[in-house]
Coordinates of C-alpha atoms in Angstrom, one line a residue:
Chain I
M8 CA -34.1 -43.9 -40.9
Q9 CA -36.4 -42.9 -43.7
R10 CA -35.3 -40.4 -46.3
L11 CA -38.0 -38.8 -48.4
E12 CA -36.8 -38.0 -51.9
Q13 CA -38.5 -35.6 -54.2
G14 CA -36.9 -34.0 -57.2
E15 CA -33.3 -33.1 -56.5
G16 CA -32.2 -33.5 -52.8
E17 CA -32.2 -30.0 -51.4
S18 CA -29.3 -30.6 -49.1
G19 CA -27.1 -32.2 -51.7
R20 CA -27.4 -29.4 -54.2
L21 CA -25.9 -26.5 -52.3
S22 CA -22.7 -26.5 -50.4
P23 CA -23.3 -27.0 -46.7
I24 CA -22.5 -24.3 -44.1
L25 CA -23.1 -26.6 -41.2
T26 CA -22.5 -30.4 -41.1
V27 CA -23.2 -32.4 -38.0
N28 CA -21.8 -35.9 -38.4
N29 CA -23.0 -38.7 -36.2
I30 CA -22.8 -36.9 -32.8
E31 CA -23.6 -38.5 -29.4
V32 CA -24.3 -36.3 -26.4
V33 CA -24.1 -37.5 -22.8
Y34 CA -25.4 -35.6 -19.8
D35 CA -23.7 -36.0 -16.4
H36 CA -21.5 -38.8 -17.8
V37 CA -24.4 -41.2 -17.9
A38 CA -27.5 -40.1 -19.7
L39 CA -27.2 -40.7 -23.5
V40 CA -29.5 -38.1 -25.1
L41 CA -28.4 -37.9 -28.7
K42 CA -27.6 -41.3 -30.2
G43 CA -25.8 -40.5 -33.4
V44 CA -27.4 -37.5 -35.1
S45 CA -26.3 -36.3 -38.5
L46 CA -27.7 -33.3 -40.3
T47 CA -26.7 -30.7 -42.9
V48 CA -27.7 -27.1 -43.4
P49 CA -26.9 -25.8 -46.8
E50 CA -25.6 -22.3 -47.3
R51 CA -28.5 -19.9 -47.2
G52 CA -30.8 -22.7 -46.2
V53 CA -33.7 -22.9 -43.7
V54 CA -33.7 -26.3 -42.1
A55 CA -36.3 -27.5 -39.6
L56 CA -35.5 -29.8 -36.8
L57 CA -38.7 -31.4 -35.6
G58 CA -39.8 -33.7 -32.9
A59 CA -41.8 -34.0 -29.7
N60 CA -40.8 -32.8 -26.2
G61 CA -37.6 -34.5 -25.1
A62 CA -36.6 -35.7 -28.5
G63 CA -33.3 -33.9 -28.3
K64 CA -33.8 -30.8 -30.5
T65 CA -32.5 -28.4 -27.9
T66 CA -29.6 -30.7 -27.0
A67 CA -28.7 -30.9 -30.7
L68 CA -28.6 -27.1 -31.0
R69 CA -26.7 -26.7 -27.8
A70 CA -24.2 -29.2 -29.0
I71 CA -23.6 -27.2 -32.2
S72 CA -23.3 -23.9 -30.3
N73 CA -21.1 -25.4 -27.6
L74 CA -23.4 -24.4 -24.8
L75 CA -23.7 -27.9 -23.4
K76 CA -21.0 -27.6 -20.9
G77 CA -23.1 -25.2 -18.8
E78 CA -25.7 -28.0 -18.6
R79 CA -23.2 -30.6 -17.8
G80 CA -23.5 -32.2 -21.2
E81 CA -20.7 -33.4 -23.5
V82 CA -20.3 -34.4 -27.1
T83 CA -18.7 -37.8 -26.9
K84 CA -18.7 -38.8 -30.5
G85 CA -18.9 -37.4 -34.0
S86 CA -17.9 -34.1 -35.4
I87 CA -19.4 -30.7 -36.2
T88 CA -18.2 -28.6 -39.1
F89 CA -19.2 -25.0 -39.6
A90 CA -18.1 -23.2 -42.8
G91 CA -15.5 -25.8 -43.5
E92 CA -13.9 -25.8 -40.0
R93 CA -14.2 -28.2 -37.1
V94 CA -15.9 -26.3 -34.4
D95 CA -16.7 -28.9 -31.7
R96 CA -13.9 -27.8 -29.4
L97 CA -14.5 -24.0 -29.7
T98 CA -15.9 -21.8 -26.9
P99 CA -19.3 -20.2 -27.6
N100 CA -17.5 -16.9 -27.8
N101 CA -15.2 -18.1 -30.7
L102 CA -18.1 -19.7 -32.5
V103 CA -20.1 -16.5 -32.4
R104 CA -17.0 -14.7 -33.8
R105 CA -17.1 -17.2 -36.7
G106 CA -20.7 -16.3 -37.4
C107 CA -22.8 -19.0 -35.8
I108 CA -25.1 -17.9 -33.0
Q109 CA -27.9 -19.5 -31.0
V110 CA -31.2 -17.9 -30.0
L111 CA -32.1 -19.8 -26.9
E112 CA -35.5 -21.4 -26.2
G113 CA -37.8 -19.2 -24.2
R114 CA -36.2 -15.9 -25.6
R115 CA -34.0 -15.3 -22.6
C116 CA -33.7 -11.5 -23.0
F117 CA -31.8 -9.7 -20.3
G118 CA -34.8 -8.6 -18.2
H119 CA -33.1 -5.7 -16.4
L120 CA -31.6 -4.2 -19.5
T121 CA -33.5 -2.1 -22.0
I122 CA -34.3 -3.4 -25.4
E123 CA -31.6 -1.3 -26.9
E124 CA -29.0 -2.5 -24.4
N125 CA -30.1 -6.1 -25.1
L126 CA -29.5 -5.5 -28.8
L127 CA -26.1 -4.0 -28.1
T128 CA -24.9 -7.0 -26.0
G129 CA -25.3 -9.0 -29.2
A130 CA -22.5 -6.9 -30.7
Y131 CA -20.1 -7.9 -27.9
T132 CA -17.9 -10.0 -30.1
R133 CA -17.6 -7.5 -33.0
P134 CA -14.2 -6.0 -33.6
D135 CA -15.6 -3.1 -35.8
G136 CA -16.3 0.2 -34.3
A137 CA -19.2 2.0 -32.7
A138 CA -20.3 3.6 -36.0
A139 CA -20.8 0.2 -37.7
I140 CA -22.7 -1.1 -34.7
R141 CA -24.9 2.0 -34.7
R142 CA -25.7 1.5 -38.3
D143 CA -26.7 -2.2 -37.7
L144 CA -28.8 -1.2 -34.8
D145 CA -30.7 1.2 -37.1
H146 CA -31.0 -1.6 -39.6
I147 CA -32.5 -3.9 -36.9
Y148 CA -35.0 -1.3 -35.9
E149 CA -36.1 -1.2 -39.6
T150 CA -36.6 -4.9 -39.6
F151 CA -38.4 -4.8 -36.3
P152 CA -40.2 -1.4 -36.1
R153 CA -41.9 -2.5 -32.8
L154 CA -38.5 -2.7 -31.1
R155 CA -37.8 0.9 -32.0
Q156 CA -40.9 2.0 -30.2
R157 CA -39.8 0.0 -27.2
R158 CA -36.1 0.7 -27.2
T159 CA -36.0 2.3 -23.8
S160 CA -38.3 -0.2 -22.1
L161 CA -36.9 -2.9 -19.9
A162 CA -36.9 -6.2 -21.8
G163 CA -38.6 -7.9 -18.9
Y164 CA -41.7 -5.9 -19.3
V165 CA -42.4 -6.1 -23.0
S166 CA -44.7 -8.7 -24.7
G167 CA -43.6 -12.2 -25.6
G168 CA -43.5 -11.5 -29.3
E169 CA -41.4 -8.4 -28.7
Q170 CA -39.1 -10.4 -26.6
Q171 CA -38.7 -13.0 -29.3
M172 CA -37.9 -10.2 -31.8
C173 CA -35.5 -8.7 -29.3
A174 CA -33.7 -12.1 -29.0
I175 CA -33.5 -12.5 -32.8
G176 CA -32.4 -8.9 -33.2
R177 CA -29.7 -9.4 -30.5
A178 CA -28.4 -12.4 -32.4
L179 CA -28.4 -10.5 -35.6
M180 CA -26.2 -7.8 -34.0
S181 CA -23.3 -10.3 -34.1
K182 CA -23.6 -10.3 -37.9
P183 CA -24.1 -14.0 -38.1
R184 CA -24.0 -16.3 -41.1
M185 CA -26.2 -18.7 -39.4
I186 CA -28.7 -18.6 -36.5
L187 CA -29.7 -21.6 -34.5
L188 CA -33.3 -20.8 -33.5
D189 CA -34.7 -22.8 -30.7
E190 CA -38.5 -23.0 -30.5
P191 CA -39.4 -19.5 -31.6
S192 CA -43.1 -20.2 -31.5
M193 CA -43.1 -21.1 -27.8
G194 CA -45.8 -19.4 -25.8
L195 CA -46.8 -17.0 -28.6
A196 CA -50.1 -16.3 -30.2
P197 CA -50.6 -17.9 -33.7
Q198 CA -50.6 -14.5 -35.3
V199 CA -47.3 -13.5 -33.7
V200 CA -45.8 -16.9 -34.6
E201 CA -46.7 -16.1 -38.2
E202 CA -45.0 -12.7 -37.9
I203 CA -41.8 -14.2 -36.5
F204 CA -41.6 -16.8 -39.2
A205 CA -42.2 -14.2 -41.9
I206 CA -39.2 -12.3 -40.5
V207 CA -37.1 -15.4 -40.5
R208 CA -37.9 -15.9 -44.2
E209 CA -37.2 -12.3 -44.9
L210 CA -33.8 -12.4 -43.2
N211 CA -33.0 -15.6 -45.0
L212 CA -33.8 -14.2 -48.4
R213 CA -32.6 -10.6 -48.0
E214 CA -29.5 -11.1 -45.8
G215 CA -28.6 -14.6 -46.7
V216 CA -28.6 -15.8 -43.1
S217 CA -29.0 -19.6 -42.8
F218 CA -31.3 -21.0 -40.1
L219 CA -31.5 -24.2 -38.2
L220 CA -34.9 -24.1 -36.6
A221 CA -35.9 -26.4 -33.8
E222 CA -39.7 -26.5 -33.6
Q223 CA -42.6 -28.5 -32.2
N224 CA -45.0 -26.5 -34.4
T225 CA -44.4 -28.8 -37.3
R226 CA -47.0 -27.3 -39.7
M227 CA -45.5 -23.8 -39.3
A228 CA -41.9 -25.0 -39.5
L229 CA -42.5 -27.0 -42.7
K230 CA -44.2 -24.1 -44.2
Y231 CA -41.2 -21.9 -44.0
A232 CA -38.3 -24.4 -44.1
T233 CA -36.9 -25.9 -47.2
Y234 CA -35.7 -29.2 -45.6
G235 CA -36.7 -31.0 -42.4
Y236 CA -35.3 -33.6 -40.0
I237 CA -37.5 -35.4 -37.5
L238 CA -35.9 -36.5 -34.2
E239 CA -37.3 -39.1 -31.9
T240 CA -35.6 -40.1 -28.6
G241 CA -32.2 -38.9 -29.8
R242 CA -32.2 -40.3 -33.3
V243 CA -33.1 -38.8 -36.7
V244 CA -36.0 -41.0 -37.8
M245 CA -36.8 -39.2 -41.0
D246 CA -35.6 -36.4 -43.2
G247 CA -36.5 -34.9 -46.5
P248 CA -37.5 -31.7 -48.4
A249 CA -40.2 -29.8 -46.6
E250 CA -42.8 -30.2 -49.3
A251 CA -42.4 -33.9 -49.4
M252 CA -42.7 -34.0 -45.6
R253 CA -45.8 -32.0 -45.6
E254 CA -47.4 -34.5 -47.8
N255 CA -46.1 -37.6 -46.0
D256 CA -48.8 -39.6 -44.3
D257 CA -46.8 -40.5 -41.2
V258 CA -45.7 -36.9 -40.6
K259 CA -49.3 -35.9 -40.9
E260 CA -50.4 -38.6 -38.6
F261 CA -47.9 -37.9 -35.9
Y262 CA -47.0 -34.3 -36.1
I263 CA -49.5 -32.3 -38.0
G264 CA -52.8 -34.0 -37.3
R265 CA -55.4 -34.7 -40.0
A266 CA -59.0 -33.7 -40.5
D267 CA -60.3 -36.6 -42.5
A268 CA -62.6 -39.3 -41.2
Q269 CA -59.9 -41.8 -40.2
G270 CA -58.5 -39.6 -37.5
A271 CA -61.9 -38.4 -36.3
N272 CA -62.2 -41.2 -33.8
F273 CA -60.0 -40.5 -30.9
R274 CA -59.8 -44.2 -29.9
N275 CA -58.5 -45.3 -33.3
V276 CA -55.7 -42.8 -33.2
K277 CA -54.7 -44.0 -29.8
T278 CA -54.4 -47.6 -30.8
Y279 CA -52.8 -46.8 -34.1
R280 CA -50.2 -44.7 -32.3
R281 CA -49.5 -47.5 -29.8
R282 CA -48.9 -50.0 -32.6
K283 CA -46.8 -48.0 -35.0
R284 CA -43.6 -46.4 -33.9
W285 CA -40.6 -45.1 -35.8
L286 CA -38.2 -46.5 -33.3
S287 CA -35.6 -48.8 -34.8
Chain T
M28 CA -40.0 28.4 24.6
A29 CA -37.2 27.7 22.1
V30 CA -38.1 24.4 20.5
F31 CA -34.7 24.0 18.9
D32 CA -31.9 24.6 21.3
P33 CA -29.0 25.6 19.0
V34 CA -26.5 23.7 21.0
K35 CA -28.6 20.5 20.8
V36 CA -29.1 20.9 17.1
A37 CA -25.4 21.4 16.6
F38 CA -24.7 18.3 18.6
F39 CA -27.3 16.4 16.6
V40 CA -25.8 17.5 13.3
E41 CA -22.3 16.6 14.5
V42 CA -23.4 13.1 15.4
L43 CA -25.3 12.8 12.1
V44 CA -22.4 13.9 10.0
S45 CA -19.8 11.7 11.7
G46 CA -22.2 8.8 11.3
L47 CA -22.7 9.5 7.6
L48 CA -19.0 9.7 7.1
S49 CA -18.3 6.4 8.8
G50 CA -21.3 5.0 6.8
I51 CA -19.5 5.8 3.6
L52 CA -16.6 3.6 4.8
Y53 CA -19.0 0.7 5.3
A54 CA -20.4 1.4 1.9
L55 CA -16.9 1.1 0.4
V56 CA -16.6 -2.5 1.7
A57 CA -20.2 -3.3 0.8
L58 CA -19.6 -2.3 -2.8
G59 CA -17.2 -5.2 -3.2
F60 CA -19.9 -7.6 -2.2
V61 CA -22.4 -6.1 -4.5
L62 CA -20.1 -6.0 -7.5
I63 CA -19.3 -9.7 -7.4
F64 CA -22.9 -10.8 -6.5
K65 CA -24.3 -8.7 -9.3
A66 CA -22.1 -10.2 -12.0
S67 CA -21.7 -13.8 -10.8
G68 CA -24.4 -14.5 -8.3
V69 CA -21.7 -15.4 -5.8
F70 CA -21.9 -14.1 -2.3
N71 CA -18.2 -13.4 -1.8
F72 CA -17.4 -14.1 1.9
A73 CA -13.8 -13.4 1.1
Q74 CA -14.3 -9.7 0.6
G75 CA -13.1 -8.9 4.1
A76 CA -10.0 -11.0 3.6
M77 CA -9.4 -9.2 0.3
V78 CA -9.5 -5.9 2.2
L79 CA -7.0 -7.2 4.7
V80 CA -4.6 -8.5 2.0
A81 CA -4.9 -5.3 0.0
G82 CA -4.2 -3.3 3.2
L83 CA -1.2 -5.4 4.2
A84 CA 0.3 -5.3 0.7
L85 CA -0.2 -1.5 0.5
V86 CA 1.2 -0.7 3.9
R87 CA 4.2 -3.0 3.8
T88 CA 5.4 -1.9 0.4
L89 CA 4.8 1.7 1.2
N90 CA 6.8 1.6 4.4
W91 CA 9.6 -0.2 2.7
L92 CA 9.7 2.2 -0.4
E93 CA 9.3 5.3 1.6
A94 CA 12.8 5.0 3.0
H95 CA 14.3 5.0 -0.5
L96 CA 12.0 7.1 -2.7
P97 CA 10.1 10.4 -2.5
F98 CA 6.7 9.9 -0.8
W99 CA 4.4 10.3 -3.8
L100 CA 6.4 7.9 -5.9
A101 CA 6.5 5.4 -3.1
L102 CA 2.7 5.7 -2.7
L103 CA 2.2 5.3 -6.4
L104 CA 4.4 2.2 -6.6
A105 CA 2.8 0.7 -3.5
L106 CA -0.7 1.2 -5.0
S107 CA 0.4 -0.3 -8.2
F108 CA 1.8 -3.3 -6.4
A109 CA -1.4 -3.8 -4.5
G110 CA -3.4 -3.5 -7.7
A111 CA -1.2 -6.1 -9.4
L112 CA -1.6 -8.4 -6.4
M113 CA -5.4 -8.1 -6.4
T114 CA -5.4 -8.8 -10.2
G115 CA -3.3 -11.9 -9.6
I116 CA -5.7 -13.0 -6.9
A117 CA -8.7 -12.4 -9.2
W118 CA -7.0 -14.5 -11.9
A119 CA -6.2 -17.3 -9.5
V120 CA -9.7 -17.3 -8.1
E121 CA -11.3 -17.5 -11.5
R122 CA -8.9 -20.0 -12.9
F123 CA -8.7 -22.4 -10.0
V124 CA -12.0 -22.0 -8.1
L125 CA -14.8 -20.5 -10.1
R126 CA -14.1 -22.2 -13.4
K127 CA -14.3 -25.6 -11.7
L128 CA -17.6 -24.7 -10.1
V129 CA -19.5 -23.5 -13.1
N130 CA -23.2 -24.3 -12.7
Q131 CA -22.9 -25.5 -9.1
T132 CA -25.4 -24.2 -6.6
A133 CA -25.0 -20.8 -5.0
L134 CA -24.3 -22.6 -1.7
A135 CA -21.3 -24.5 -3.1
L136 CA -19.9 -21.2 -4.5
F137 CA -20.4 -19.5 -1.2
M138 CA -18.6 -22.2 0.6
A139 CA -15.7 -22.0 -1.9
T140 CA -15.4 -18.3 -1.0
I141 CA -15.1 -19.2 2.7
G142 CA -12.2 -21.4 1.6
I143 CA -10.7 -18.5 -0.3
T144 CA -11.1 -16.4 2.9
F145 CA -8.9 -18.8 4.9
V146 CA -6.3 -19.0 2.2
L147 CA -6.1 -15.2 1.8
E148 CA -6.0 -14.5 5.5
G149 CA -3.3 -17.1 6.1
L150 CA -1.1 -16.3 3.1
G151 CA -1.5 -12.6 3.5
Q152 CA -0.3 -12.6 7.1
Q153 CA 2.4 -15.2 6.3
I154 CA 3.9 -13.1 3.6
F155 CA 3.3 -9.6 4.9
G156 CA 3.4 -10.1 8.7
A157 CA 0.6 -10.1 11.3
Q158 CA 1.3 -7.0 13.4
V159 CA -0.7 -3.8 13.5
Y160 CA 0.8 -1.4 10.9
K161 CA 0.2 2.3 10.8
L162 CA -0.8 3.5 7.4
D163 CA -0.3 7.1 6.2
I164 CA -1.2 7.7 2.6
G165 CA -0.8 11.4 3.0
L166 CA -4.4 12.3 3.8
P167 CA -4.7 15.2 6.3
R168 CA -6.0 14.0 9.6
D169 CA -6.6 17.2 11.6
N170 CA -9.9 18.1 13.2
I171 CA -11.7 21.1 11.9
F172 CA -14.8 23.1 12.8
A173 CA -17.4 23.5 10.1
L174 CA -20.6 25.4 9.7
E175 CA -19.4 28.0 12.2
S176 CA -21.7 30.6 10.7
L177 CA -24.7 28.4 11.4
F178 CA -23.9 27.1 14.9
D179 CA -22.1 28.7 17.7
G180 CA -18.6 27.2 17.7
G181 CA -19.4 25.1 14.6
I182 CA -19.3 21.3 14.5
L183 CA -16.3 19.1 14.9
L184 CA -15.2 17.2 11.8
N185 CA -12.3 14.9 11.0
T186 CA -10.7 15.8 7.7
L187 CA -9.6 12.2 7.2
D188 CA -13.3 11.2 7.2
L189 CA -14.1 14.0 4.7
W190 CA -11.4 12.9 2.3
S191 CA -12.5 9.3 2.6
A192 CA -16.0 10.3 1.8
L193 CA -14.8 12.2 -1.3
L194 CA -12.7 9.1 -2.4
A195 CA -15.7 6.8 -2.0
A196 CA -17.9 9.2 -3.9
A197 CA -15.4 9.3 -6.8
I198 CA -15.2 5.5 -6.8
V199 CA -19.0 5.1 -6.9
G200 CA -19.3 7.6 -9.7
A201 CA -16.7 5.8 -11.7
L202 CA -18.3 2.4 -11.2
A203 CA -21.8 3.7 -12.1
F204 CA -20.3 5.1 -15.3
F205 CA -18.5 1.9 -16.0
F206 CA -21.6 -0.3 -15.5
Q207 CA -24.1 2.0 -17.3
W208 CA -22.1 3.2 -20.3
T209 CA -19.3 0.9 -21.3
R210 CA -19.4 -2.2 -23.4
T211 CA -17.8 -4.3 -20.7
G212 CA -20.2 -2.9 -18.1
R213 CA -23.2 -3.8 -20.2
A214 CA -21.8 -7.3 -20.6
L215 CA -21.4 -7.6 -16.8
R216 CA -25.0 -6.6 -16.3
A217 CA -26.1 -9.1 -19.0
V218 CA -24.2 -11.9 -17.2
A219 CA -25.8 -10.9 -14.0
D220 CA -29.2 -11.3 -15.6
D221 CA -28.8 -14.6 -17.4
H222 CA -25.6 -16.6 -17.6
S223 CA -26.4 -18.8 -20.4
A224 CA -28.1 -16.2 -22.5
A225 CA -25.0 -14.0 -22.1
Q226 CA -22.9 -17.0 -23.2
S227 CA -25.1 -17.6 -26.2
V228 CA -24.4 -14.1 -27.6
G229 CA -20.7 -14.7 -27.2
I230 CA -19.9 -13.0 -23.9
P231 CA -17.2 -15.1 -22.3
L232 CA -18.2 -15.8 -18.7
T233 CA -14.6 -16.6 -17.5
R234 CA -13.4 -13.2 -18.6
V235 CA -16.4 -11.4 -17.0
W236 CA -15.8 -13.1 -13.7
F237 CA -12.1 -12.2 -13.8
I238 CA -13.0 -8.5 -14.5
V239 CA -15.5 -8.3 -11.6
W240 CA -13.0 -9.9 -9.2
V241 CA -10.4 -7.4 -10.3
V242 CA -12.8 -4.5 -9.8
A243 CA -13.8 -5.8 -6.4
G244 CA -10.1 -6.1 -5.6
L245 CA -9.5 -2.5 -6.5
V246 CA -12.4 -1.4 -4.3
A247 CA -10.9 -3.5 -1.6
I248 CA -7.7 -1.5 -1.9
A249 CA -9.6 1.8 -1.6
A250 CA -11.4 0.4 1.5
A251 CA -8.2 -0.8 3.0
A252 CA -6.5 2.6 2.3
V253 CA -9.2 4.6 4.2
W254 CA -9.8 2.0 7.0
G255 CA -6.1 1.4 7.4
S256 CA -5.5 5.2 7.7
K257 CA -8.3 5.3 10.4
V258 CA -7.6 2.3 12.5
G259 CA -4.3 0.9 11.3
V260 CA -3.8 -2.2 9.0
Q261 CA -4.5 -5.2 11.2
F262 CA -6.4 -8.5 11.2
S263 CA -9.5 -6.9 12.6
L264 CA -10.1 -5.3 9.1
V265 CA -11.7 -8.6 8.3
Y266 CA -14.5 -7.8 10.7
V267 CA -15.2 -4.5 8.9
A268 CA -16.6 -6.8 6.3
L269 CA -19.1 -8.1 8.8
K270 CA -20.4 -4.6 9.2
A271 CA -20.9 -4.5 5.5
L272 CA -23.4 -7.4 5.7
P273 CA -26.3 -5.3 7.3
V274 CA -25.4 -2.6 4.8
I275 CA -26.1 -4.7 1.8
I276 CA -29.1 -6.3 3.3
V277 CA -30.6 -2.8 3.9
G278 CA -29.5 -1.5 0.5
G279 CA -30.1 -4.6 -1.6
L280 CA -27.6 -7.1 -2.7
T281 CA -27.7 -6.1 -6.3
S282 CA -27.6 -2.3 -6.2
V283 CA -24.6 -0.1 -6.2
P284 CA -26.5 3.0 -5.1
G285 CA -28.2 0.7 -2.5
A286 CA -24.8 -0.1 -1.1
I287 CA -24.0 3.6 -0.7
L288 CA -27.4 4.5 0.8
G289 CA -27.4 1.5 3.0
G290 CA -24.0 2.4 4.3
L291 CA -25.1 6.0 5.1
L292 CA -28.3 4.7 6.8
I293 CA -26.4 2.2 8.9
G294 CA -23.6 4.6 9.7
A295 CA -25.8 7.5 10.7
G296 CA -28.4 5.2 12.4
E297 CA -26.0 3.5 14.7
K298 CA -24.3 6.7 15.8
L299 CA -27.6 8.4 16.5
A300 CA -29.0 5.4 18.2
E301 CA -25.9 5.2 20.4
V302 CA -26.2 8.8 21.4
Y303 CA -30.0 9.1 21.8
L304 CA -31.3 5.6 22.6
G305 CA -28.1 4.2 24.1
P306 CA -28.4 5.7 27.6
S307 CA -31.9 4.3 28.1
L308 CA -30.8 0.9 26.8
G309 CA -27.6 0.7 28.8
G310 CA -25.3 1.8 26.1
G311 CA -23.0 0.0 23.7
I312 CA -25.8 -0.5 21.2
E313 CA -23.6 0.7 18.3
H314 CA -22.3 -2.8 18.0
W315 CA -25.5 -4.6 17.4
F316 CA -27.9 -1.8 16.1
A317 CA -27.0 -2.4 12.5
Y318 CA -27.9 -6.1 12.7
V319 CA -31.3 -5.4 14.2
V320 CA -32.0 -2.9 11.4
A321 CA -31.0 -5.6 8.9
L322 CA -33.3 -8.1 10.5
V323 CA -36.2 -5.7 10.3
V324 CA -35.5 -5.0 6.7
L325 CA -35.4 -8.7 5.9
L326 CA -38.8 -9.1 7.5
V327 CA -40.4 -6.2 5.7
R328 CA -38.6 -5.9 2.4
P329 CA -36.3 -8.9 1.8
Q330 CA -34.8 -7.5 -1.5
G331 CA -33.6 -4.5 0.4
L332 CA -34.3 -0.8 -0.5
F333 CA -32.9 -0.9 -4.0
G334 CA -32.5 -4.6 -4.7
D335 CA -33.8 -5.8 -8.0
R336 CA -37.3 -7.0 -7.9
I337 CA -37.6 -10.2 -9.7
I338 CA -39.3 -9.5 -13.0
E339 CA -41.7 -12.2 -14.0
R340 CA -44.2 -12.1 -16.7
I341 CA -47.1 -14.4 -16.3

């Protein structure tokens, strides 16, 4: 594994809200998908988890949020600590109560419920009363004005960007300290992606919500995150502060793409890729 | 030149109303199917057996308590006992069957409910007995003549059917309110839409399944109470559930109002068909008419009249 250092290590300086220590995930008792992944999200941090299709980003998030069981997966090794407490044996319900919630890949709004009902389902685990929930609902409409306009539409019929906002808003209704955001850019126009990421940053700065962000859109993720991890076939192959990663040649080569002469020839890129791998 | 012969119209209305009233009873059983299918995607073959067990529990405890207590208290206690039993069954089903089968195919779950059917039928009759028991929950059962001002002599109605219809309407109203306006109802609809998204926002699936099975159990008690009053509590109540199948196919598997309207359509349809088409087809068509209607609906509109269309954005 390669660790990029630049200035003070971002993850070492602040106390961590989430620590994943060397976890292995097995699907169906046979397929080893994560082979010892460790990562740390500092309190109030935005951390990007990068990598290609099938690298294990979604599996890592599901392992943290305890949603693996539904996919017949299992954490067989390692530990996960959230806010100083071991959480790897909790049900998703109990984890949400403790303030860690996942926004699933592909938005997954409840299509036959209205936007407002979708948002209200996010408040399911909250013990405080209807008045507090009402207040937070208003607050979310202020963050996402487009949702207010659409509040009575069925979620299945609104645009992809609005669905993504609805999914994030729904997660916010649980009053989380941390959101695991899986592939928020998927299937959205670049402009909308920019809008979503801007909201993520705003939520982070204004409300102090920490984010662990799984993304294939490396350029965008590294623009908004403070720290990044790159996964390849179930292993962390590189991590470091976002600005160091943005400047790193290998990251540029593999995940961002470069515009200079060297990469202009498609054949060169292909052979270069074949020769150089990060795999240990 | 009278186009409408008043006697014929009165007869038509009489057949129609009695058909609608029996349709509401079908709807009551169909509701149980719809509730469980909506919330867990499980087609619960055991609904008929649940009606049977609920009916047996109700009638046996009622008959036993009646001898010692005033009637209303005995009825109340018997209903509570049946409610407790159905809750226990719901708990056991969730704990020992559904929880083990999370994320299995719909077919596996369906087969599991067939297993539950056999267990419930066997245990129910083992514990409560297998004879035909007469159930009287205090509903009036005289025949009355209604609409006498409109038709000469009025039309013949059974008050038991009328009361059953009122009961069914009350239950449907309560369920609609529960699903639309309560936090738990909203969670149930969320689970029906997307299991894992519901789980991701912290809705516990196991508790949701327990709740729908309890609600379906309570609906089964209501169905058992009215069907039992009508035909006696006996094993053939299981076959009432078969009549509910065309009802949910017509109404749509996922719609509570659909179950009601489907029940009314099937009930009225089969009575009218029996009376007006029956003679030319040799009679007895009441028994298969509903299934033919269901077949036609499947061909023309597979999701049923009110079933959810599958929303898909492209």
